[in-house]
Coordinates of C-alpha atoms in Angstrom, one line a residue:
Chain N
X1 CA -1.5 6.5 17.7
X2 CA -2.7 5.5 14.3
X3 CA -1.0 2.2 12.8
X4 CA -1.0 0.8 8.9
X5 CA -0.5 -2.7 8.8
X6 CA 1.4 -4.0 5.5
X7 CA 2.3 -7.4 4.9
X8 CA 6.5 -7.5 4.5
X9 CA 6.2 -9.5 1.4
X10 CA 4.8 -10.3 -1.8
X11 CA 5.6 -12.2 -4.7
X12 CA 4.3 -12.4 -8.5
X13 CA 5.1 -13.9 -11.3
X14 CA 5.6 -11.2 -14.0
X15 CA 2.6 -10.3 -16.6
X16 CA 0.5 -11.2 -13.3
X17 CA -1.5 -8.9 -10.8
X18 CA 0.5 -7.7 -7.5
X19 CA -1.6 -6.7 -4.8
X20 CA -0.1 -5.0 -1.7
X21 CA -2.8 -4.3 1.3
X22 CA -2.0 -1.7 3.7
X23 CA -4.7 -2.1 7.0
X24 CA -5.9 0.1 9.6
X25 CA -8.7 1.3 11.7
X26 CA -11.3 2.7 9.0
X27 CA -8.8 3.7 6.8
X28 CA -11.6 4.3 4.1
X29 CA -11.8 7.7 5.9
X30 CA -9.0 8.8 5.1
X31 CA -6.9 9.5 2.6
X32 CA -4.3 6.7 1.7
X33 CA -0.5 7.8 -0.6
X34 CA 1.6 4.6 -2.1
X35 CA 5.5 5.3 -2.5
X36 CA 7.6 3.0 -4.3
X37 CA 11.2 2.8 -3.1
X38 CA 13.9 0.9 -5.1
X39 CA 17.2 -0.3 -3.3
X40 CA 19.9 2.8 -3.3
X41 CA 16.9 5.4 -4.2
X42 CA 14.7 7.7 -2.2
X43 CA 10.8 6.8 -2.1
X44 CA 9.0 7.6 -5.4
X45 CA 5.3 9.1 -5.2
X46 CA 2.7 6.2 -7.4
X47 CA -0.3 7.0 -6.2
X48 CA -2.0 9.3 -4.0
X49 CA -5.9 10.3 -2.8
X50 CA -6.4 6.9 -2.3
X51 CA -6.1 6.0 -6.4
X52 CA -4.5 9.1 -8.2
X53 CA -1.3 8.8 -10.6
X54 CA 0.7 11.4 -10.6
X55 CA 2.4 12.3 -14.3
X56 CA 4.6 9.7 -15.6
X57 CA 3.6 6.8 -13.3
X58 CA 2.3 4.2 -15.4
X59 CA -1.6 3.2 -15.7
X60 CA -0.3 -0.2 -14.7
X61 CA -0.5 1.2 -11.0
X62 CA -3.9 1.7 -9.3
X63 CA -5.2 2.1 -6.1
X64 CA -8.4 1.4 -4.4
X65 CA -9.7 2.1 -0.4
X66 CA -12.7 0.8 1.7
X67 CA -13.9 0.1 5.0
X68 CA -10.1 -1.0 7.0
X69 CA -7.8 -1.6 4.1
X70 CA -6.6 0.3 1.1
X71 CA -4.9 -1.6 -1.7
X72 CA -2.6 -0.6 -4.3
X73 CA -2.7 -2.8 -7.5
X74 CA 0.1 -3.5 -10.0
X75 CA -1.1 -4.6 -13.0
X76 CA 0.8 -6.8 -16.2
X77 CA 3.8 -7.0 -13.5
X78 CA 7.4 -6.2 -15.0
X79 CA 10.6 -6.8 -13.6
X80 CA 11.1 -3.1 -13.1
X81 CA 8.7 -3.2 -10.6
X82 CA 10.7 -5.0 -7.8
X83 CA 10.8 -2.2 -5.3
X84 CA 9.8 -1.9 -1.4
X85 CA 6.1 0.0 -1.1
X86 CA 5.2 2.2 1.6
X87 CA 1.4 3.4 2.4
X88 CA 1.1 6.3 3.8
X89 CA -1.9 9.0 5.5
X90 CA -2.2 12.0 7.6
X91 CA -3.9 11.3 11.0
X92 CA -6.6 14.1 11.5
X93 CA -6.7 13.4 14.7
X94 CA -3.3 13.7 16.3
X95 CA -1.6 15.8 13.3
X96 CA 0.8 13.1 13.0
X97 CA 2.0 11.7 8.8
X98 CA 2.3 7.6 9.4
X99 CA 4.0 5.1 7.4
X100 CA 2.8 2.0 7.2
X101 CA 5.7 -0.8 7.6
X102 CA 6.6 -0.9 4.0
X103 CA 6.4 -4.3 1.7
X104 CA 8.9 -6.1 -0.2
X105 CA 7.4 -6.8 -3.8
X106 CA 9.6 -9.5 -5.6
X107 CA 9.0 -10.3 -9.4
X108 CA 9.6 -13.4 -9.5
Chain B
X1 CA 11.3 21.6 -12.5
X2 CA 10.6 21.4 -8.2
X3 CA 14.2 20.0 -6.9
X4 CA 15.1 19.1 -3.8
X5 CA 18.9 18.6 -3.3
X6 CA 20.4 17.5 0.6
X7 CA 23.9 17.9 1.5
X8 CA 26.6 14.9 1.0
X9 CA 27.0 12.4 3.5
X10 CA 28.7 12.6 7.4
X11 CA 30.6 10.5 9.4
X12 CA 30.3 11.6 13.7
X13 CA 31.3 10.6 16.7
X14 CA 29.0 10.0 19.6
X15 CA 27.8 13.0 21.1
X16 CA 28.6 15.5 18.3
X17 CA 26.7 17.7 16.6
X18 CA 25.4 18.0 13.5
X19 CA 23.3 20.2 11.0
X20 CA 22.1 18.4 8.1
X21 CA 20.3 20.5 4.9
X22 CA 17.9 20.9 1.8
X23 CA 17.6 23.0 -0.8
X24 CA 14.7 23.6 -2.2
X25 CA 14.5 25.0 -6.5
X26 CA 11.8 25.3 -9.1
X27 CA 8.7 26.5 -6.4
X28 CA 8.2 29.2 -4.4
X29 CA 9.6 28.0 -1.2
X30 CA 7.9 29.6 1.1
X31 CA 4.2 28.6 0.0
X32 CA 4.6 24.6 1.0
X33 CA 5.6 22.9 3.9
X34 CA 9.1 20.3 3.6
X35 CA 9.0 17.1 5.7
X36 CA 11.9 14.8 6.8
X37 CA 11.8 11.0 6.8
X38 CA 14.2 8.7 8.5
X39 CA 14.8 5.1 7.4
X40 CA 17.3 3.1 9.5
X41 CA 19.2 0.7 7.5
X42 CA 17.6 -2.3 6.1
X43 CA 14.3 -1.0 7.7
X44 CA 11.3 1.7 6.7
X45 CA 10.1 5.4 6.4
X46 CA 9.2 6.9 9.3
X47 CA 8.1 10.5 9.6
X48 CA 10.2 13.1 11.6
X49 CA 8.4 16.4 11.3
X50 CA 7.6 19.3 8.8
X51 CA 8.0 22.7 8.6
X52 CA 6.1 25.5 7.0
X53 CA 9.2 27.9 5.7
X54 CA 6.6 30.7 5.2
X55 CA 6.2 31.4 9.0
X56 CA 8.6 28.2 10.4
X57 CA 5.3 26.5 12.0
X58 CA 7.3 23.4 12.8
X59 CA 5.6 20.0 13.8
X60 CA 7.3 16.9 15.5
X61 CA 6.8 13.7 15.7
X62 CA 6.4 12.4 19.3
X63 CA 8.9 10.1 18.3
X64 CA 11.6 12.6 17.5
X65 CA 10.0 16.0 19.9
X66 CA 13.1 16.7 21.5
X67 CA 15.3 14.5 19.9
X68 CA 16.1 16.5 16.8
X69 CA 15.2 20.5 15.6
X70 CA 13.6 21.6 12.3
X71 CA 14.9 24.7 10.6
X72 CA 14.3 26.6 7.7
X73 CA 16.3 29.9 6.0
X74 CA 13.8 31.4 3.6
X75 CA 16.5 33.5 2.2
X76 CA 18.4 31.1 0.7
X77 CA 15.3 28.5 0.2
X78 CA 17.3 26.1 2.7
X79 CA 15.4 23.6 5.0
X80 CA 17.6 22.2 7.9
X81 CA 17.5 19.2 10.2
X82 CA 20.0 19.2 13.8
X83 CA 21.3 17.0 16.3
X84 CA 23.0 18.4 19.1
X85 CA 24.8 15.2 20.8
X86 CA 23.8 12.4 18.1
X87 CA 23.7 8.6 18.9
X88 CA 24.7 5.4 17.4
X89 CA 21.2 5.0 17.0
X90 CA 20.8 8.5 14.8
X91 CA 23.0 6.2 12.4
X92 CA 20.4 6.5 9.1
X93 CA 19.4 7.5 5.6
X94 CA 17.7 11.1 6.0
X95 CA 15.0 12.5 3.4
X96 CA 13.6 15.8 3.0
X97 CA 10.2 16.2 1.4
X98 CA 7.8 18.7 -0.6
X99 CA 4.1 18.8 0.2
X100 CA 2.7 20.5 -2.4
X101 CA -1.1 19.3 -1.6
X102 CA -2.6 17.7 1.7
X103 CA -1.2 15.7 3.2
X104 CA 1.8 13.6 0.7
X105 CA 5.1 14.2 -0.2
X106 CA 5.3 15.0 -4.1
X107 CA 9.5 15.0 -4.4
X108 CA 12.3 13.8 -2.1
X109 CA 15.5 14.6 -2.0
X110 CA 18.3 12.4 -2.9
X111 CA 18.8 11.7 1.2
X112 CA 21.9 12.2 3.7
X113 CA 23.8 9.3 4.9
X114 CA 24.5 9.7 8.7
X115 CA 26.9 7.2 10.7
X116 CA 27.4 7.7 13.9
X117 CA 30.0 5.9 15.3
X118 CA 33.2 6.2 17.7

């Protein structure tokens, strides 16, 4: 089965650039959704098709995907932004939604 | 405004069952498939399964085939997820979903809070 690969942690001073990876096997094929997810909330929806905002996300939030690893950039970091971020695609192949393991972003 | 609201939390016993749901509001609820996520405590999302409420084409993960059942009443624009003899291990935050466009989940629910213990 497909697997995403995030790293559990990262930390950033804020004003500075977060940048959370999420790897797997050509994942520049597919399709690659970002979720943010703040302790006591459900997930929130930041960017999907690889580098799309939905309405009301800031610009701050970007995303980028190539070759084995799609990134999701947080620009001008604020303290708001302390969250746990999930990637997410649809596997073609088996009809399967995977999560990747989710990372911890801490402001610091 | 697309709303998806889950029923309050439950406390179980080993072995009992138990019918979680999700309402859906604000889209036509037949025309776009609702997913449920699981995240255990202190850990991450994983996916469960979806169903199309149009014509209740239901997918599983492999994970949870079996484990679990997918529901939906179009009639009252309800979405359901069921245990039949739940587990300490079913012990978890549930969301519901709405895929509006291939293949993400635009809204969540607010989540169900299952503990399962004797």
């Amino acid at each position: 089965s497909y697997v995403l690969t995030q790293p559990p942690s990262v930390s950033v001073a804020p004003g500075k650039t977060a940048r959370i990876t999420c790897g797997g096997n050509n994942i520049g094929s597919k399709s690659v959704h970002w979720y943010q997810q703040k302790p006591g909330q459900a997930p929130v929806l930041v960017i999907y098709y690889d580098s799309d905002r939905p309405s009301g996300i800031p610009e701050r939030f970007s995303g980028s995907n190539s070759g084995n690893t799609a990134t999701l950039t947080i620009s001008r970091v604020e303290a708001g932004d302390e969250a746990d971020y999930y990637c997410q695609v649809w596997d073609s192949s088996s009809d399967l939604w995977v999560f990747g393991g989710g990372t911890k972003l801490t402001v610091l | 405004e697309v709303q998806l609201v889950q029923s309050g939390a439950e406390v179980k016993k080993p072995g009992e069952s138990l019918k979680i749901s999700c309402k859906g509001s604000g889209y036509s609820f037949t025309s776009y498939w609702i997913g449920w996520v699981r995240q255990m405590p202190g850990k991450g999302l994983e996916w469960m399964g979806i169903i199309y409420p149009g014509d209740s084409d239901t997918r599983y993960s492999p994970s949870f085939q079996g484990q679990v059942t997918i529901s939906a009443d179009k009639s009252i624009s309800t979405a359901y997820l069921q245990w039949s003899s739940l587990k300490a291990s079913d012990t978890a935050m549930y969301y519901c979903a709405i895929r509006l466009r291939p293949y993400y989940f635009d809204y969540w629910g607010q989540g169900t809070l299952v503990t399962v213990s004797s």
